[in-house]
PDB file of C-alpha atoms in Angstrom:
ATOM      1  CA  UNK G   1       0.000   0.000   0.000  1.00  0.00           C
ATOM      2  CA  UNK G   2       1.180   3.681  -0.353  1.00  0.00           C
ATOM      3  CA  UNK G   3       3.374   5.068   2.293  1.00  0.00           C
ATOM      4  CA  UNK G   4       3.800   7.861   3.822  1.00  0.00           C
ATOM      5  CA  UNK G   5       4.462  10.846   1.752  1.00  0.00           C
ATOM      6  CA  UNK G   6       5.828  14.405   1.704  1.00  0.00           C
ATOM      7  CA  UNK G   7       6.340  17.529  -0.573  1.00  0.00           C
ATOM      8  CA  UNK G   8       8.119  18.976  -1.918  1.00  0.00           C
ATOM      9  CA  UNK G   9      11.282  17.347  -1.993  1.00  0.00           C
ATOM     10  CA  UNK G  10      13.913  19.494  -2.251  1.00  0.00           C
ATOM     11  CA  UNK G  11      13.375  23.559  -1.121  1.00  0.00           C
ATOM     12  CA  UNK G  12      15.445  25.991  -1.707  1.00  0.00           C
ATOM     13  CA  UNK G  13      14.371  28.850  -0.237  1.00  0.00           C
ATOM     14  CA  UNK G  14      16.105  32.536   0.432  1.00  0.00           C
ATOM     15  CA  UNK G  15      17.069  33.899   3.970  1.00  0.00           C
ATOM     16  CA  UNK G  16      13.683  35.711   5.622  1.00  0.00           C
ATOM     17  CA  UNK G  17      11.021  34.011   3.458  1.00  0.00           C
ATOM     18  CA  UNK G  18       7.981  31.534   4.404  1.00  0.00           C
ATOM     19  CA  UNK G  19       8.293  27.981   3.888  1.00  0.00           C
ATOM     20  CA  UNK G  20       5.714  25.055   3.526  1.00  0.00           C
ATOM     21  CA  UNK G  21       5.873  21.472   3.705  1.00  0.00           C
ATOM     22  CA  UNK G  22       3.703  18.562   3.592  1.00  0.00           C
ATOM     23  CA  UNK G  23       3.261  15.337   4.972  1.00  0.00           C
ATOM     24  CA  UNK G  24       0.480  12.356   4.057  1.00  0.00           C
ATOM     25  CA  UNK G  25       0.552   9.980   6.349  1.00  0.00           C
ATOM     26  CA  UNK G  26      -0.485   6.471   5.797  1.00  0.00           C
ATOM     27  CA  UNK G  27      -4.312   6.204   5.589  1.00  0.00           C
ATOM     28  CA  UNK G  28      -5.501   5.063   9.039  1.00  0.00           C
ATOM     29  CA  UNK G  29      -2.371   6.532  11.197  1.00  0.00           C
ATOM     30  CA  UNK G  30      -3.123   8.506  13.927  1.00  0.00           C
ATOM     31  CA  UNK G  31       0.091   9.763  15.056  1.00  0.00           C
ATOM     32  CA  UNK G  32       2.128  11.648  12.850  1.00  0.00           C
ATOM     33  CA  UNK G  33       5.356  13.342  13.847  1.00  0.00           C
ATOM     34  CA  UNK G  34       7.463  15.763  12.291  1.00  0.00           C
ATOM     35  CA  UNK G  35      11.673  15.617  12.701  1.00  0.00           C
ATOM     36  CA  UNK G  36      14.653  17.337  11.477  1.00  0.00           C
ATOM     37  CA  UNK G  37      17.680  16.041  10.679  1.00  0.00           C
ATOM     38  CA  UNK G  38      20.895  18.459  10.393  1.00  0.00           C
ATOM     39  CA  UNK G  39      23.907  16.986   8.111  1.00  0.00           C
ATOM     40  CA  UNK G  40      26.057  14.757  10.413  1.00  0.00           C
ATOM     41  CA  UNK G  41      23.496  14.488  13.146  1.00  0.00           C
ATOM     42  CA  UNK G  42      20.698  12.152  14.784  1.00  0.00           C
ATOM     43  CA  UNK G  43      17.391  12.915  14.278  1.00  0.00           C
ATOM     44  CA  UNK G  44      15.417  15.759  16.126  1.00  0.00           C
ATOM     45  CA  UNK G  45      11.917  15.258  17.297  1.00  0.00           C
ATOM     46  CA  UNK G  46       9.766  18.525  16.396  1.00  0.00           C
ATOM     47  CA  UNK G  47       6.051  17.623  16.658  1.00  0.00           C
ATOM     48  CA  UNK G  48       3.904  14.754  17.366  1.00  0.00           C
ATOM     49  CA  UNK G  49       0.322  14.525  16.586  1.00  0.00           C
ATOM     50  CA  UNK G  50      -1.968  12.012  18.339  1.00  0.00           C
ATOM     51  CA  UNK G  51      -5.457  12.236  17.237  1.00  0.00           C
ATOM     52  CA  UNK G  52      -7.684  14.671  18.360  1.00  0.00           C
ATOM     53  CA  UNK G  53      -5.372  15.357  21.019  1.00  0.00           C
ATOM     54  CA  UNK G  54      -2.871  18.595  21.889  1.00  0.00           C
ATOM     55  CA  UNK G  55      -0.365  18.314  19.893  1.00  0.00           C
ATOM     56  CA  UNK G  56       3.047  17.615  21.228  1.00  0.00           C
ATOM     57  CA  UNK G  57       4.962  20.515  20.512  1.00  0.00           C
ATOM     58  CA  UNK G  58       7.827  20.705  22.913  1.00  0.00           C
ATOM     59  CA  UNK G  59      10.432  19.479  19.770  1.00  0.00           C
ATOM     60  CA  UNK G  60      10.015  22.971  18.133  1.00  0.00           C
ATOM     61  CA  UNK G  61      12.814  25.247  18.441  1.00  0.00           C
ATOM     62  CA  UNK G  62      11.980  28.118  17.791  1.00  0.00           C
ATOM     63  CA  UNK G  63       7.877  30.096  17.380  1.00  0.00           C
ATOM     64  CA  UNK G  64       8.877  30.712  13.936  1.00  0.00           C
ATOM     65  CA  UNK G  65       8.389  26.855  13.506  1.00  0.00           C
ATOM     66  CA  UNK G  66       4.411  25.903  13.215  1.00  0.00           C
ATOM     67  CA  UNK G  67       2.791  22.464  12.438  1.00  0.00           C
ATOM     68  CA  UNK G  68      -0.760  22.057  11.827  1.00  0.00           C
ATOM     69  CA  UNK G  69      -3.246  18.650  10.974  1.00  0.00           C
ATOM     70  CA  UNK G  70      -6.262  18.114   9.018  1.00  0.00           C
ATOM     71  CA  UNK G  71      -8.400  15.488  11.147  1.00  0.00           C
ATOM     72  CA  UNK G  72      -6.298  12.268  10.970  1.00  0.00           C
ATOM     73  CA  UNK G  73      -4.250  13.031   7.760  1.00  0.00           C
ATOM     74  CA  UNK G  74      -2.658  15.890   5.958  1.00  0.00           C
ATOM     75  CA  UNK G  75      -0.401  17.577   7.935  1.00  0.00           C
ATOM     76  CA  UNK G  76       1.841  21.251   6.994  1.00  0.00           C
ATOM     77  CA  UNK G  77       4.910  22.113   8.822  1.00  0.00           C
ATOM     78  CA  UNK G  78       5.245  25.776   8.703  1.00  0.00           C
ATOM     79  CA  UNK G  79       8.747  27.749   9.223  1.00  0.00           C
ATOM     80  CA  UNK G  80       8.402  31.425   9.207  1.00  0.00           C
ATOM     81  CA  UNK G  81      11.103  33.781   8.316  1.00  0.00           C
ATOM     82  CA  UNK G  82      13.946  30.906   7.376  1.00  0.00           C
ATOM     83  CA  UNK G  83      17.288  31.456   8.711  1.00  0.00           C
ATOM     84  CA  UNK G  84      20.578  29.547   7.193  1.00  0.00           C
ATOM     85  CA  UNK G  85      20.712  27.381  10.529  1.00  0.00           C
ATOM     86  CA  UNK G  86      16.578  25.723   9.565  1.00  0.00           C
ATOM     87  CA  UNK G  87      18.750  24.055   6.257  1.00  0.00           C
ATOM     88  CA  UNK G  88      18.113  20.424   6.766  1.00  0.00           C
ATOM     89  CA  UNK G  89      16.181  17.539   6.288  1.00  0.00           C
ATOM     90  CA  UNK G  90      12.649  17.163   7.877  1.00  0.00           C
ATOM     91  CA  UNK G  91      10.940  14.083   7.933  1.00  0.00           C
ATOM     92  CA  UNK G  92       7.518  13.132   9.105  1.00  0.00           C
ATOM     93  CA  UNK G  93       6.706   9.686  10.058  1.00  0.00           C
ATOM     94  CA  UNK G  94       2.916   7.883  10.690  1.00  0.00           C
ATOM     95  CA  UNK G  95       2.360   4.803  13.297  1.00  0.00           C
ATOM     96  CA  UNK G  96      -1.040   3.171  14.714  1.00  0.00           C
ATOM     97  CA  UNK G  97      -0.824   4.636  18.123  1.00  0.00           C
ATOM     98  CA  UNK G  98       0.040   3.083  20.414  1.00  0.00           C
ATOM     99  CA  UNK G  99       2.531   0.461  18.894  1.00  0.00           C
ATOM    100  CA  UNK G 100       4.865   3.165  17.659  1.00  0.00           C
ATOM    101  CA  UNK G 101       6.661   1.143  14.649  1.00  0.00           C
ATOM    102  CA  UNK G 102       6.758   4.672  12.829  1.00  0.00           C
ATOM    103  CA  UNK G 103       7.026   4.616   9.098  1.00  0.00           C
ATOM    104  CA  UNK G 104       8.920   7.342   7.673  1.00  0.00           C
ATOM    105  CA  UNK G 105       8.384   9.409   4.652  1.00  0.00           C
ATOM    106  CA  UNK G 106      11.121  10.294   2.141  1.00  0.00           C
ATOM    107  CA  UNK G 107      11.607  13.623   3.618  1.00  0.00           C
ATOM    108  CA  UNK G 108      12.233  17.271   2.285  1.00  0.00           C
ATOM    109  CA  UNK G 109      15.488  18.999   2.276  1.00  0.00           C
ATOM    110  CA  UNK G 110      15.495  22.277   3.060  1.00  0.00           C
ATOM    111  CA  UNK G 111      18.224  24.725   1.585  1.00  0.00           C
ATOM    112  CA  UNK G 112      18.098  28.138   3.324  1.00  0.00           C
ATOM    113  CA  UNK G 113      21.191  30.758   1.063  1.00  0.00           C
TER     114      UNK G 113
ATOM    115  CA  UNK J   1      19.132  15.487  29.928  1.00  0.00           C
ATOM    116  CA  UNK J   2      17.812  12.640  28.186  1.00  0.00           C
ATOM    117  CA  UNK J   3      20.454  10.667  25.493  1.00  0.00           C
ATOM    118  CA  UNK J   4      21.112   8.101  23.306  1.00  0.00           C
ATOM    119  CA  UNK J   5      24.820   7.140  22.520  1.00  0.00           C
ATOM    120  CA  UNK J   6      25.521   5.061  19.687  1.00  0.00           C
ATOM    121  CA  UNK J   7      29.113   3.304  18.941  1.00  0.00           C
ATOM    122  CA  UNK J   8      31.589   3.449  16.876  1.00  0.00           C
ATOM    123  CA  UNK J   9      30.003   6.413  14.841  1.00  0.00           C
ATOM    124  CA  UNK J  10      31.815   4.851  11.679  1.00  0.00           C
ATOM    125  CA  UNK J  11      32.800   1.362  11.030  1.00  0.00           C
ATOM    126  CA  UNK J  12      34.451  -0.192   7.668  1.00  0.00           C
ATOM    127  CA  UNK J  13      34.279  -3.641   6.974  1.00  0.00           C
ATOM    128  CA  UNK J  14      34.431  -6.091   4.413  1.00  0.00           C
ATOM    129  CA  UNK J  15      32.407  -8.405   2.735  1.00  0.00           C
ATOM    130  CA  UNK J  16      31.516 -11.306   4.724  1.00  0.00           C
ATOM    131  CA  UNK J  17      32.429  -9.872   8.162  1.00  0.00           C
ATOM    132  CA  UNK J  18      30.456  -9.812  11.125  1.00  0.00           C
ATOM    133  CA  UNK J  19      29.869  -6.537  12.795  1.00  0.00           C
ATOM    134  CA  UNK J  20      28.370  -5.529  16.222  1.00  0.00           C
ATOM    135  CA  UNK J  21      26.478  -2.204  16.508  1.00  0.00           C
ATOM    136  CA  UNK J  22      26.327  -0.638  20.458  1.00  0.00           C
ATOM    137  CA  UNK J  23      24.295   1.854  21.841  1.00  0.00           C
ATOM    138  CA  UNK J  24      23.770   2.690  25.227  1.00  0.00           C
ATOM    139  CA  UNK J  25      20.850   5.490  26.272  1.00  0.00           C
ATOM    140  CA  UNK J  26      19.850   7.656  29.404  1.00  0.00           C
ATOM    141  CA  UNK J  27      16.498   8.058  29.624  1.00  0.00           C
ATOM    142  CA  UNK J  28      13.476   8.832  31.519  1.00  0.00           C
ATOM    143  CA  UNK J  29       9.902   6.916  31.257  1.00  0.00           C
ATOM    144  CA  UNK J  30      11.642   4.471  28.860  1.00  0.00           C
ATOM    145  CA  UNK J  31       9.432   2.445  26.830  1.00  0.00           C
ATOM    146  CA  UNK J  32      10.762   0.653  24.000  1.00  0.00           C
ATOM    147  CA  UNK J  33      13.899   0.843  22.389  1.00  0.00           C
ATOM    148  CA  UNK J  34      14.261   0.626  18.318  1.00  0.00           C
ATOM    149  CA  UNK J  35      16.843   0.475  15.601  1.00  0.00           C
ATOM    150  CA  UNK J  36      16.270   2.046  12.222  1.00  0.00           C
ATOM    151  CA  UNK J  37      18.324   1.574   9.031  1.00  0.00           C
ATOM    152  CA  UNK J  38      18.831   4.972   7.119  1.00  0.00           C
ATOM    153  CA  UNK J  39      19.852   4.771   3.357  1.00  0.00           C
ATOM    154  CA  UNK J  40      19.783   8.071   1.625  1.00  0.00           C
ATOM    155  CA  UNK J  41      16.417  10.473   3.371  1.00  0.00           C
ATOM    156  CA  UNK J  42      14.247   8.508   5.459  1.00  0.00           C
ATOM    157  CA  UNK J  43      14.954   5.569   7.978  1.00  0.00           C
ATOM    158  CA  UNK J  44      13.399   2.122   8.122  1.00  0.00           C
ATOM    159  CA  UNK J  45      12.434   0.173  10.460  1.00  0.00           C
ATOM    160  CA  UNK J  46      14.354  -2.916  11.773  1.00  0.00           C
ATOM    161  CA  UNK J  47      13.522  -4.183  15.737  1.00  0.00           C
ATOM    162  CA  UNK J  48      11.645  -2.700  18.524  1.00  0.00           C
ATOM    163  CA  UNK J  49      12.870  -4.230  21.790  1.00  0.00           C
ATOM    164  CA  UNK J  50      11.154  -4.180  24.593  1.00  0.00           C
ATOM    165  CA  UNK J  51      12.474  -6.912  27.226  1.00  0.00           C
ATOM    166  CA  UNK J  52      15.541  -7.465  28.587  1.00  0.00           C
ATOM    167  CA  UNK J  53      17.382 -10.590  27.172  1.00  0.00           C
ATOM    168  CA  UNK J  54      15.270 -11.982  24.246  1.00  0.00           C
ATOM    169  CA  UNK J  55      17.282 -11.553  20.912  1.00  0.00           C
ATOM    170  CA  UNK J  56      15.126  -9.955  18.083  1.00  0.00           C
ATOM    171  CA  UNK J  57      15.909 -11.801  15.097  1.00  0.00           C
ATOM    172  CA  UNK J  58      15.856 -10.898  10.937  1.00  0.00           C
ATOM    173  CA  UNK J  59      17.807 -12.936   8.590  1.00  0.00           C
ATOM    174  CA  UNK J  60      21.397 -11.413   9.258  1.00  0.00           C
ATOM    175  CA  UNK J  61      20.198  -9.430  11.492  1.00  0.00           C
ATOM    176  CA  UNK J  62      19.692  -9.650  15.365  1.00  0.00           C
ATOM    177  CA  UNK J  63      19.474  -7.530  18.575  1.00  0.00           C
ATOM    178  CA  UNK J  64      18.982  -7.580  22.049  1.00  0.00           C
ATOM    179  CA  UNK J  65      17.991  -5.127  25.577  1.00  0.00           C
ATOM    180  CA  UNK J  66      19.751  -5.060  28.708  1.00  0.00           C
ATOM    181  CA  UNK J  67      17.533  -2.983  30.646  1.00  0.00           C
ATOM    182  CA  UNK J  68      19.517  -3.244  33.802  1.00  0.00           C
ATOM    183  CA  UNK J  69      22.741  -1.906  32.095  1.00  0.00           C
ATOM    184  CA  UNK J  70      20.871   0.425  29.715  1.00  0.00           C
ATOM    185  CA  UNK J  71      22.292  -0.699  26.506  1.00  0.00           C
ATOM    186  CA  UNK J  72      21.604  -2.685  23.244  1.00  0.00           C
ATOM    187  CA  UNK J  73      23.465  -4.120  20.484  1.00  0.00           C
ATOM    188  CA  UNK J  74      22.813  -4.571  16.850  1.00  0.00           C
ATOM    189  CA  UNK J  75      24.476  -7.832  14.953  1.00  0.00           C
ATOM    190  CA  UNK J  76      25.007  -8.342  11.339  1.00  0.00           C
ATOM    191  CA  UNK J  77      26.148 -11.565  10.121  1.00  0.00           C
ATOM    192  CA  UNK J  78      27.788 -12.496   6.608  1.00  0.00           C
ATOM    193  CA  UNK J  79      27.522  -8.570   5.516  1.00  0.00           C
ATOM    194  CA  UNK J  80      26.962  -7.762   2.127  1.00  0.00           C
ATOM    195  CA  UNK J  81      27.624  -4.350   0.276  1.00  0.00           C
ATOM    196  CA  UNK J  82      23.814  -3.774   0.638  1.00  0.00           C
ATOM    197  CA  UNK J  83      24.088  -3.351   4.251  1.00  0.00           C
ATOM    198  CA  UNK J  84      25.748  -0.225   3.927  1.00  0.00           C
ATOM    199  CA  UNK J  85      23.960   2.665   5.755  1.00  0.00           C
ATOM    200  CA  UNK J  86      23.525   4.234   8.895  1.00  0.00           C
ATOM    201  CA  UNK J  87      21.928   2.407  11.556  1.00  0.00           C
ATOM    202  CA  UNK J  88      20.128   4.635  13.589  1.00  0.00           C
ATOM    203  CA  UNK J  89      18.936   3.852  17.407  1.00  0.00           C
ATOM    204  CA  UNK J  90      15.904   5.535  19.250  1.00  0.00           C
ATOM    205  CA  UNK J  91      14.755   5.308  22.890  1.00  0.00           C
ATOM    206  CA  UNK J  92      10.660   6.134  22.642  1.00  0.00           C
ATOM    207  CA  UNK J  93       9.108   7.439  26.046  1.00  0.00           C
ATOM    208  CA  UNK J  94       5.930   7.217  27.199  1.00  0.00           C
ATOM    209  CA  UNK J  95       4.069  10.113  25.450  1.00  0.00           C
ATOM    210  CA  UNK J  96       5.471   8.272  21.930  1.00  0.00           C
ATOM    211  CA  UNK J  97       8.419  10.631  21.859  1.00  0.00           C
ATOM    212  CA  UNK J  98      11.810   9.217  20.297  1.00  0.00           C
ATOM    213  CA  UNK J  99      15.456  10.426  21.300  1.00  0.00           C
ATOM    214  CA  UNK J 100      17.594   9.556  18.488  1.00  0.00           C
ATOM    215  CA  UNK J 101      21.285   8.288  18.719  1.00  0.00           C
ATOM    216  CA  UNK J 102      23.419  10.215  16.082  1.00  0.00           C
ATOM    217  CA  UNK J 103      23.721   6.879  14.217  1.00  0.00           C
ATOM    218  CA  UNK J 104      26.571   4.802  12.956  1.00  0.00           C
ATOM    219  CA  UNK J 105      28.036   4.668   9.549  1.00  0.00           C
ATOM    220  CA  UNK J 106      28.385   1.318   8.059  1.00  0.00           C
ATOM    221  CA  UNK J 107      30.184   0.628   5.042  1.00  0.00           C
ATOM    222  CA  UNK J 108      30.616  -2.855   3.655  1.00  0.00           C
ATOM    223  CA  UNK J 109      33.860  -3.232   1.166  1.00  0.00           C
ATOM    224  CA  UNK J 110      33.380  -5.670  -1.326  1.00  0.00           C
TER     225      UNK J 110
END
């Protein structure tokens, strides 16, 4: 069956502007979580969705990072006013909550000049 | 501070070898402890470990807990060129959060 996916995937974007991405989970997931991975490190939780629940936001570095979800599927990862040091990789991931065998999408990579 | 520590961060090996993957983790509300394989973007998923003791088994591929000594180790047998990638471990809480070891770097020589 389809996995998860995400768009677009590769961003270049310059310093200062708005960026967008999106993740579709796997149909059926109700957690969804969003990570970033910097070049030579582990990855970085950012968000977790659960649900109808709060979402888990303590991950988020900074308030110009923003993550929204649609019910139990699309979800948007919002980064306002990009600085060189948001240039990474973010992936989002989907698992049946509670077993937490995540399944992780192909990711975007983010270029911030 | 919560942390996962995985060892070595690079390893080069050839063909046939066996190799032995560690990674040892300090954290609260532990639930479950899992190994991902990363090739290119986006990890995969290879063992979720729960218990102390029972060996997780895949083909080449096999790991095991020690909860009392807060570690875990991954084991590849007969490795192939394929197996080259970075093998990522993560320590998930309770509230489903994951702290990520900064991985190690396989590469398999043919």
């Amino acid at each position: 069956g389809a996995g998860v996916s995400q768009s677009p995937s590769n961003k270049v974007t310059e310093k200062g502007k708005d960026v967008e991405l999106r993740c579709d989970p796997i149909s059926g997931h109700t957690a969804l979580y969003w990570y970033r991975q910097r070049l030579g490190q582990g990855l970085e939780f950012l968000i977790y969705f659960q649900g109808n629940s709060a979402p888990d936001k303590s991950g988020l570095p900074s308030d110009r990072f923003s993550a929204e979800r649609t019910g139990e599927s699309v979800s948007t990862l919002t980064i306002q006013r990009t600085q060189q040091e948001d240039s990474a990789v973010y992936l989002c991931a989907s698992s049946l909550a509670p077993v937490n065998e995540q399944y992780f999408g192909p990711g975007t990579r983010l270029t911030v000049t | 501070e919560d942390k996962v520590v995985q060892s070595p961060l690079s390893l080069v090996v050839h063909e046939g070898d066996t190799v032995t993957l560690n990674c040892s983790y300090e954290v609260t509300n532990f639930r479950s402890l899992l190994w991902y394989k990363q090739e290119k973007k986006a990890p995969t998923f290879l063992f979720m470990l729960t218990s102390s003791g029972i060996e997780k088994k895949s083909g080449r591929l096999s790991s095991i807990l020690d909860k009392k000594e807060l570690f875990s180790i991954l084991n590849i047998t007969a490795t192939q060129t394929g197996d080259s990638a970075i093998y990522l471990c993560a320590v998930e809480q309770y509230g489903n959060k994951l702290v990520f070891g900064a991985g190690t770097i396989l590469r398999v020589k043919s």
